[in-house]
Short mmCIF file of C-alpha atoms in Angstrom, two decimals:
data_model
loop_
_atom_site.label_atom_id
_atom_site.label_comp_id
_atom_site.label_asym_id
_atom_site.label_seq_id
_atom_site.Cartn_x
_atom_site.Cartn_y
_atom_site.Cartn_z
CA UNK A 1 0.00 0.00 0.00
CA UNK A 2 1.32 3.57 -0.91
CA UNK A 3 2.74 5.79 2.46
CA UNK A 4 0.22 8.41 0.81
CA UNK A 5 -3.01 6.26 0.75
CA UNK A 6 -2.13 4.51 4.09
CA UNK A 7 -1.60 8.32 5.63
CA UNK A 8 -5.15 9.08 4.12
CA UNK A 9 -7.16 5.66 5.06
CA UNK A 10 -5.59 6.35 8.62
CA UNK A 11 -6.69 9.82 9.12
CA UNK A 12 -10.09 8.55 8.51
CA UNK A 13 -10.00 6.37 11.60
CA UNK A 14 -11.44 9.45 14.04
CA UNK A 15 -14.40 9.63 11.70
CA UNK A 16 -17.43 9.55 13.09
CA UNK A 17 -19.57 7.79 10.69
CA UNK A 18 -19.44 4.00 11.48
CA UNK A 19 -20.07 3.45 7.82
CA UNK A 20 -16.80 5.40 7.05
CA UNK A 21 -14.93 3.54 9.67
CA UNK A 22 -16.07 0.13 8.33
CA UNK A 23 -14.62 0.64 5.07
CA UNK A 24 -11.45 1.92 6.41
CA UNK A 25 -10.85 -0.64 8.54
CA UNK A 26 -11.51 -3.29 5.84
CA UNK A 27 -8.70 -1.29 3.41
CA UNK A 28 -6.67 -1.48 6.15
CA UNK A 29 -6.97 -5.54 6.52
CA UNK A 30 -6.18 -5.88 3.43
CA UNK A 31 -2.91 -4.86 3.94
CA UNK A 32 0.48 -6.20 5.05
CA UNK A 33 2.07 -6.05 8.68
CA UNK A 34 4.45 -3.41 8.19
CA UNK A 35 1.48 -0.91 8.27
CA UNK A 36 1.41 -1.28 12.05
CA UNK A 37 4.17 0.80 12.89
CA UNK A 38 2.34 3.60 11.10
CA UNK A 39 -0.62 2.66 13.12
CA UNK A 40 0.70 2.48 16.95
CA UNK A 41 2.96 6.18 15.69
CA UNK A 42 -0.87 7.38 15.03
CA UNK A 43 -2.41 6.01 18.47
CA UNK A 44 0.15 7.90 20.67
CA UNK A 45 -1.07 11.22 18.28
CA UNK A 46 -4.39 10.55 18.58
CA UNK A 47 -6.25 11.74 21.95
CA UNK A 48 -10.01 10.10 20.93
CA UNK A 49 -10.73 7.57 22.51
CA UNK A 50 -13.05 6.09 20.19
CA UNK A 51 -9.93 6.34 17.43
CA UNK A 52 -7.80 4.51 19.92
CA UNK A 53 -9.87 1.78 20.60
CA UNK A 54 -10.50 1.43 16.92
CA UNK A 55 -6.50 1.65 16.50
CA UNK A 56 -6.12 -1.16 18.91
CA UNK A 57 -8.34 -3.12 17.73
CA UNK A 58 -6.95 -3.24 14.07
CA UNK A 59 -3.31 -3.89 15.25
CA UNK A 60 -4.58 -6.98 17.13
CA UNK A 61 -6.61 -8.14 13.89
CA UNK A 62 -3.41 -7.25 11.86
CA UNK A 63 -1.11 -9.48 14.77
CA UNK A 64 -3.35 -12.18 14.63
CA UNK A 65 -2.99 -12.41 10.70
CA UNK A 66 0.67 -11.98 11.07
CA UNK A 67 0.24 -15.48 13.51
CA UNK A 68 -1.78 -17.16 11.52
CA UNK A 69 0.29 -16.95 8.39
CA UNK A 70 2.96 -17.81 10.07
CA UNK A 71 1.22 -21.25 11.61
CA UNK A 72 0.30 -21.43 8.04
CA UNK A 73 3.71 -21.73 6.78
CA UNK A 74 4.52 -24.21 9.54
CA UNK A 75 2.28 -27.02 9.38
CA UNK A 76 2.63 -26.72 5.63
CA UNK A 77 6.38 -27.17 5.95
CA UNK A 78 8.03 -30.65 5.41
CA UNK A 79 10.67 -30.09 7.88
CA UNK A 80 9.19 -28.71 11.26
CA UNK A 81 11.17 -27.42 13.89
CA UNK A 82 9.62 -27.58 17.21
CA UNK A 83 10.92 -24.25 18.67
CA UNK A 84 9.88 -22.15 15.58
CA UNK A 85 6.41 -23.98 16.11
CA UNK A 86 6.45 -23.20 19.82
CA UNK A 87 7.27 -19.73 19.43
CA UNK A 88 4.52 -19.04 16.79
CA UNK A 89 2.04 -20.24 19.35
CA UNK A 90 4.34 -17.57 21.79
CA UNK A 91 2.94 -14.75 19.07
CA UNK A 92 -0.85 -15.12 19.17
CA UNK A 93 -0.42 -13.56 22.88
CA UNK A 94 2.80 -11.90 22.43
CA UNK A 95 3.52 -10.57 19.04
CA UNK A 96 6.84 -8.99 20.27
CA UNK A 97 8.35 -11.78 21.78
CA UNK A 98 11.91 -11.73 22.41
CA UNK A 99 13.43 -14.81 19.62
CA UNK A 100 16.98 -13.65 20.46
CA UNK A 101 16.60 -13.52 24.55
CA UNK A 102 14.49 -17.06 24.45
CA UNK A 103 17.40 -18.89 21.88
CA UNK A 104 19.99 -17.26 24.84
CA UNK A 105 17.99 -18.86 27.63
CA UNK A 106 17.40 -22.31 25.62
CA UNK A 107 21.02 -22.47 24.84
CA UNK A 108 22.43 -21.78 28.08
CA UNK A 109 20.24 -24.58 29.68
CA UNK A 110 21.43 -27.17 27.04
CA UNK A 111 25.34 -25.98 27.01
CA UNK A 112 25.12 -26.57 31.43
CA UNK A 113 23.53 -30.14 30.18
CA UNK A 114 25.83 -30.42 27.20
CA UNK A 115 29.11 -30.22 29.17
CA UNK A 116 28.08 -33.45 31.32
CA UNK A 117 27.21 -35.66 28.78
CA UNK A 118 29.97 -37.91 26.91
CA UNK A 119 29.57 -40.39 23.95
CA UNK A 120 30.22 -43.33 26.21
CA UNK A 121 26.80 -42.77 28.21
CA UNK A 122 24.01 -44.69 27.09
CA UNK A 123 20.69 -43.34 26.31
CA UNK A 124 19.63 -43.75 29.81
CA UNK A 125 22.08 -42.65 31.43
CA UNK A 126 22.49 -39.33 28.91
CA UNK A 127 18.13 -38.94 29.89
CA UNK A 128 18.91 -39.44 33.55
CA UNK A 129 21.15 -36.07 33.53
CA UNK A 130 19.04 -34.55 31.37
CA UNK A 131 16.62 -35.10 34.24
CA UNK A 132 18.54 -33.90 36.70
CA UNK A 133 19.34 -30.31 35.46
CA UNK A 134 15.85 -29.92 34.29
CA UNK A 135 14.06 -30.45 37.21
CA UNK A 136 15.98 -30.81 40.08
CA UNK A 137 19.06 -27.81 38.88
CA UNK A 138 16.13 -25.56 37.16
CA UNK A 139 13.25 -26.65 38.48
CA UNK A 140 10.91 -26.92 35.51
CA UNK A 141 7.58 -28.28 36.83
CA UNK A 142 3.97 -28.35 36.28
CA UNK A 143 1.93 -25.96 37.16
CA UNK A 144 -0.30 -27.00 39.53
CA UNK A 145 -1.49 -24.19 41.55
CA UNK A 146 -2.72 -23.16 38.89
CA UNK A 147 -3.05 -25.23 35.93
CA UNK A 148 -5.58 -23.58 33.51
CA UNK A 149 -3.82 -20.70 33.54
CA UNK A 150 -3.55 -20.02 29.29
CA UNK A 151 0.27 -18.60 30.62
CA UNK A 152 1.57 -21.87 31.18
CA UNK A 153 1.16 -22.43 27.23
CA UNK A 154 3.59 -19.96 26.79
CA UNK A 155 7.71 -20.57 25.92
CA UNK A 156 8.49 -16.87 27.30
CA UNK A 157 6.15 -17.76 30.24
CA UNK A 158 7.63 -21.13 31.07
CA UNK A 159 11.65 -19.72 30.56
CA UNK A 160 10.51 -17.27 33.24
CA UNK A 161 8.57 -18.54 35.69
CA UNK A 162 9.52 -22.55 35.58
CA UNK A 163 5.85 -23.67 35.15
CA UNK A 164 3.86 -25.06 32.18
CA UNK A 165 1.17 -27.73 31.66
CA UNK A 166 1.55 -31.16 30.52
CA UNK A 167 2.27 -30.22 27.13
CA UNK A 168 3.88 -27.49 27.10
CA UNK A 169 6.46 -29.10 29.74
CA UNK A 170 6.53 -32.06 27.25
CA UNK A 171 7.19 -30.26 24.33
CA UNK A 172 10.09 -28.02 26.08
CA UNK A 173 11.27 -31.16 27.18
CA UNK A 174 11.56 -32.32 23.67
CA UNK A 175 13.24 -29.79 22.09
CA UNK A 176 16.23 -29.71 24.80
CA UNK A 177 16.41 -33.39 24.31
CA UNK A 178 17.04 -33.22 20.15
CA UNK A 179 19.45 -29.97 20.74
CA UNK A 180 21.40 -32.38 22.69
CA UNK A 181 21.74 -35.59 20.22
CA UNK A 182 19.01 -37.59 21.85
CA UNK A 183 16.02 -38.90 19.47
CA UNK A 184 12.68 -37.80 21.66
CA UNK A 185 9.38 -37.95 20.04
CA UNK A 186 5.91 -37.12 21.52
CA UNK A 187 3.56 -39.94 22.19
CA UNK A 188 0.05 -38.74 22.10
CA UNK A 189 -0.52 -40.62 26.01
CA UNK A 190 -3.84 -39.54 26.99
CA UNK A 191 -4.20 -36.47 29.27
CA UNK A 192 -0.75 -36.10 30.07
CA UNK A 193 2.27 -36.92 26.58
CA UNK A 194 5.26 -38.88 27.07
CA UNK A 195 8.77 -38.55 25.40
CA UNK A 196 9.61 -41.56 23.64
CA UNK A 197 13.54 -42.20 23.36
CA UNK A 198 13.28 -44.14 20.04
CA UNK A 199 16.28 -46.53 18.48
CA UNK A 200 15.46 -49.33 16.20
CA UNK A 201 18.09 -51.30 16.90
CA UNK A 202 18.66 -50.61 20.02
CA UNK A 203 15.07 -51.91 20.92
CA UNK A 204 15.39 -54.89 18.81
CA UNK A 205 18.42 -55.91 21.21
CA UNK A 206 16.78 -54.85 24.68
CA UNK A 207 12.75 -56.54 23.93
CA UNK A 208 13.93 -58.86 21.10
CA UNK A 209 13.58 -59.17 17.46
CA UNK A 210 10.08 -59.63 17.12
CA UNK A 211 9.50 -56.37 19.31
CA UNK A 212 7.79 -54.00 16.57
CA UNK A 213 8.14 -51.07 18.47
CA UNK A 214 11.56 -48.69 18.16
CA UNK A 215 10.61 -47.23 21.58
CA UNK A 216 13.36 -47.82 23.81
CA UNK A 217 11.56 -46.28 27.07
CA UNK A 218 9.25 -43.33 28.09
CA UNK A 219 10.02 -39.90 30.34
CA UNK A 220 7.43 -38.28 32.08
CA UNK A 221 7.72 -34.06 32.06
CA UNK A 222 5.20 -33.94 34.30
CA UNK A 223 6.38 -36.19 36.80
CA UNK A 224 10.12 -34.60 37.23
CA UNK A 225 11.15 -37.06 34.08
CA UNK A 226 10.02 -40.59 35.75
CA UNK A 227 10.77 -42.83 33.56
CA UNK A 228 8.66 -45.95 32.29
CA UNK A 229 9.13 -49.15 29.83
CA UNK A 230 6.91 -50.26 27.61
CA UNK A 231 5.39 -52.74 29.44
CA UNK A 232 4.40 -49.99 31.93
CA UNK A 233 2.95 -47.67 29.33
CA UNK A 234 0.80 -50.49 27.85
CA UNK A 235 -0.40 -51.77 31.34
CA UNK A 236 -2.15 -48.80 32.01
CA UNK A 237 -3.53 -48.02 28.50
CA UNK A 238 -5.25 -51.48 28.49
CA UNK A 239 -5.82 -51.36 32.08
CA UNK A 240 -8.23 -48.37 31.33
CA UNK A 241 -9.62 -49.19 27.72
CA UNK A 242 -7.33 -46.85 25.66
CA UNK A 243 -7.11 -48.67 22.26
CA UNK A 244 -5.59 -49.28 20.11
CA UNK A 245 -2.36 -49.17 22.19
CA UNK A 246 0.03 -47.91 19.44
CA UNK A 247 -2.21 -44.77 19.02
CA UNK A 248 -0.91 -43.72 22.02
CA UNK A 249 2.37 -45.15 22.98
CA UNK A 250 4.19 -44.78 19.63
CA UNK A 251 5.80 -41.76 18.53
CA UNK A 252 3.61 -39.26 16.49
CA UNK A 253 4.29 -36.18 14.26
CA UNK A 254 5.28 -32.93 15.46
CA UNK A 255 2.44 -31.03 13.92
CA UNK A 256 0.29 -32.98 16.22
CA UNK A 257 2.44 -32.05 19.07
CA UNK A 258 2.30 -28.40 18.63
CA UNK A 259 -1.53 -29.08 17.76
CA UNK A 260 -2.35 -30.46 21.38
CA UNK A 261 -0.39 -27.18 22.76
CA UNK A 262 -2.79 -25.22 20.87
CA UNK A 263 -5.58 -26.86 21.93
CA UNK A 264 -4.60 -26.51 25.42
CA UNK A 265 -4.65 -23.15 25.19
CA UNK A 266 -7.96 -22.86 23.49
CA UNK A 267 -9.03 -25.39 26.66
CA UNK A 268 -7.48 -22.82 29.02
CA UNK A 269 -8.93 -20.00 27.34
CA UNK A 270 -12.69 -21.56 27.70
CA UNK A 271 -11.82 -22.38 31.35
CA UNK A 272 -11.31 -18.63 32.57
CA UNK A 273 -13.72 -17.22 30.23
CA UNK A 274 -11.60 -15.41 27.53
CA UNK A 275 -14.26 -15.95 24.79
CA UNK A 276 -12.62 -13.62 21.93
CA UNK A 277 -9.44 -15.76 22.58
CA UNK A 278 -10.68 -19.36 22.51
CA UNK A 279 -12.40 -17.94 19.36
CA UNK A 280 -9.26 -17.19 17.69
CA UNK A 281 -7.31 -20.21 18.87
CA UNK A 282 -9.90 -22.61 17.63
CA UNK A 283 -9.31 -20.49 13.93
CA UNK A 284 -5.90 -21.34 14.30
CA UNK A 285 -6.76 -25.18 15.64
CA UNK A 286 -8.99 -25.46 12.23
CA UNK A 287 -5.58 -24.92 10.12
CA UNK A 288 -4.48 -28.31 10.85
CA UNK A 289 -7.81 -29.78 9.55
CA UNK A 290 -6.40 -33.62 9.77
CA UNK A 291 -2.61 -32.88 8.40
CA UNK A 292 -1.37 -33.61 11.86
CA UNK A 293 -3.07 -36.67 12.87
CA UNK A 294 -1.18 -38.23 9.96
#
């Protein structure tokens, strides 16, 4: 959009005439991000309050298209990395979010983990440190004081304060784990995901050669990394009807991962009565359609 139309439809904000401001404010919809600069320069000018409002309102609507695009371009990715995903779930509350300060904080938590591990650990033992720092050195836990709390779905949130949910734990939990070498996968375990530490061969040597799972064991985020065998996991799926059991104890795709976060959010949003906000998370949710169930 020209700087001279832009200037003009802008202007028009303070007008009066509802009709008027409707047709502005779909011009200005139309266009790209980079017209919110011009927009927040014109709200600290402006001393209506209707214009204001109207101002505010627009650069939210504008945010929220800049999120969804950008949620867009993820799930339609091949290759999805878990911390971009995480962070474009960061925007929809917090458009400005520091990238820079949270890939500081998320790299100086894996170089303290980094400098204990050694190539002649095994898996277990390399997950048992990993443990350690986590939640006993940092003290990443879930939130239970509070647990609907929509902040807990938050990266910034969860760097900060050292609570999350169930997913979001799980999923910060994953993405340490690749950074460091070790191959974690979600497992879609009902109410509260798993981390899967998944070697082919490996497993084939520790449960046999008939075993057709590659899941070597499970880690619990929630529960200060406890970690389980198979034989646990599929006790107390069958032990409470969940079937079938490879829906939930074998590793799934990352879009689903970040789609669970999302719809935790849209959960939390629904339990403390943020209407406008479960709205627009559940038109985000509807982007994944059933791309990440498969």
């Amino acid at each position: 959009m020209k700087r001279s139309r832009l200037k003009a439809l802008i202007n028009l904000l303070d007008d009066p005439d509802n009709l008027v401001f409707e047709t502005v404010e779909k011009e200005l919809l139309k266009a790209n991000f980079n017209i919110i600069p011009a927009l927040e320069k014109q709200w600290e000018n402006s001393f209506d309050e209707t214009s204001q409002e109207r101002i505010e309102n627009l650069i939210q609507d504008l945010q929220f298209k800049k999120t969804r695009n950008l949620l867009k371009i993820w799930i339609s990715s091949l290759e999805h990395n878990l911390l971009e995903g995480f962070l474009t779930i960061d925007k929809f509350q917090y458009p400005d979010v520091n990238q820079m300060g949270i890939n500081q904080k998320i790299e100086k938590i894996k170089n303290s983990i980094w400098l204990e591990l050694n190539d002649s650990l095994t898996l277990l033992e390399k997950t048992t440190i990993l443990n350690h720092f986590l939640f006993n050195i940092h003290g990443f836990s879930v939130n239970h004081n509070n647990i609907q709390s929509p902040q807990n779905c938050y990266l910034n949130q969860l760097l900060e304060t050292k609570k999350g949910n169930p997913v979001s734990l799980s999923l910060f939990y994953t993405i340490i784990a690749r950074q460091l070498g070790l191959p974690a996968f979600f497992t879609d375990f009902p109410k509260n995901p798993l981390v899967a530490i998944v070697d082919s061969d490996l497993a084939r040597r520790v449960h046999g050669k008939n075993s057709s799972s590659d899941v070597l064991f499970y880690i619990n985020p929630s529960n200060k990394g406890s970690i389980a065998s198979r034989k646990e996991v599929d006790y107390h799926l069958k032990k409470n009807n969940y079937s079938p059991v490879e829906k939930y104890a074998e590793p799934q795709p990352d879009k689903l991962f970040l789609k669970r976060l999302l719809e935790s959010l849209n959960n939390s949003f629904h339990a403390v009565g943020f209407q406008e906000k479960e709205i627009r998370t559940a038109e985000l949710l509807s982007l994944f359609g059933q791309v990440a169930t498969t």
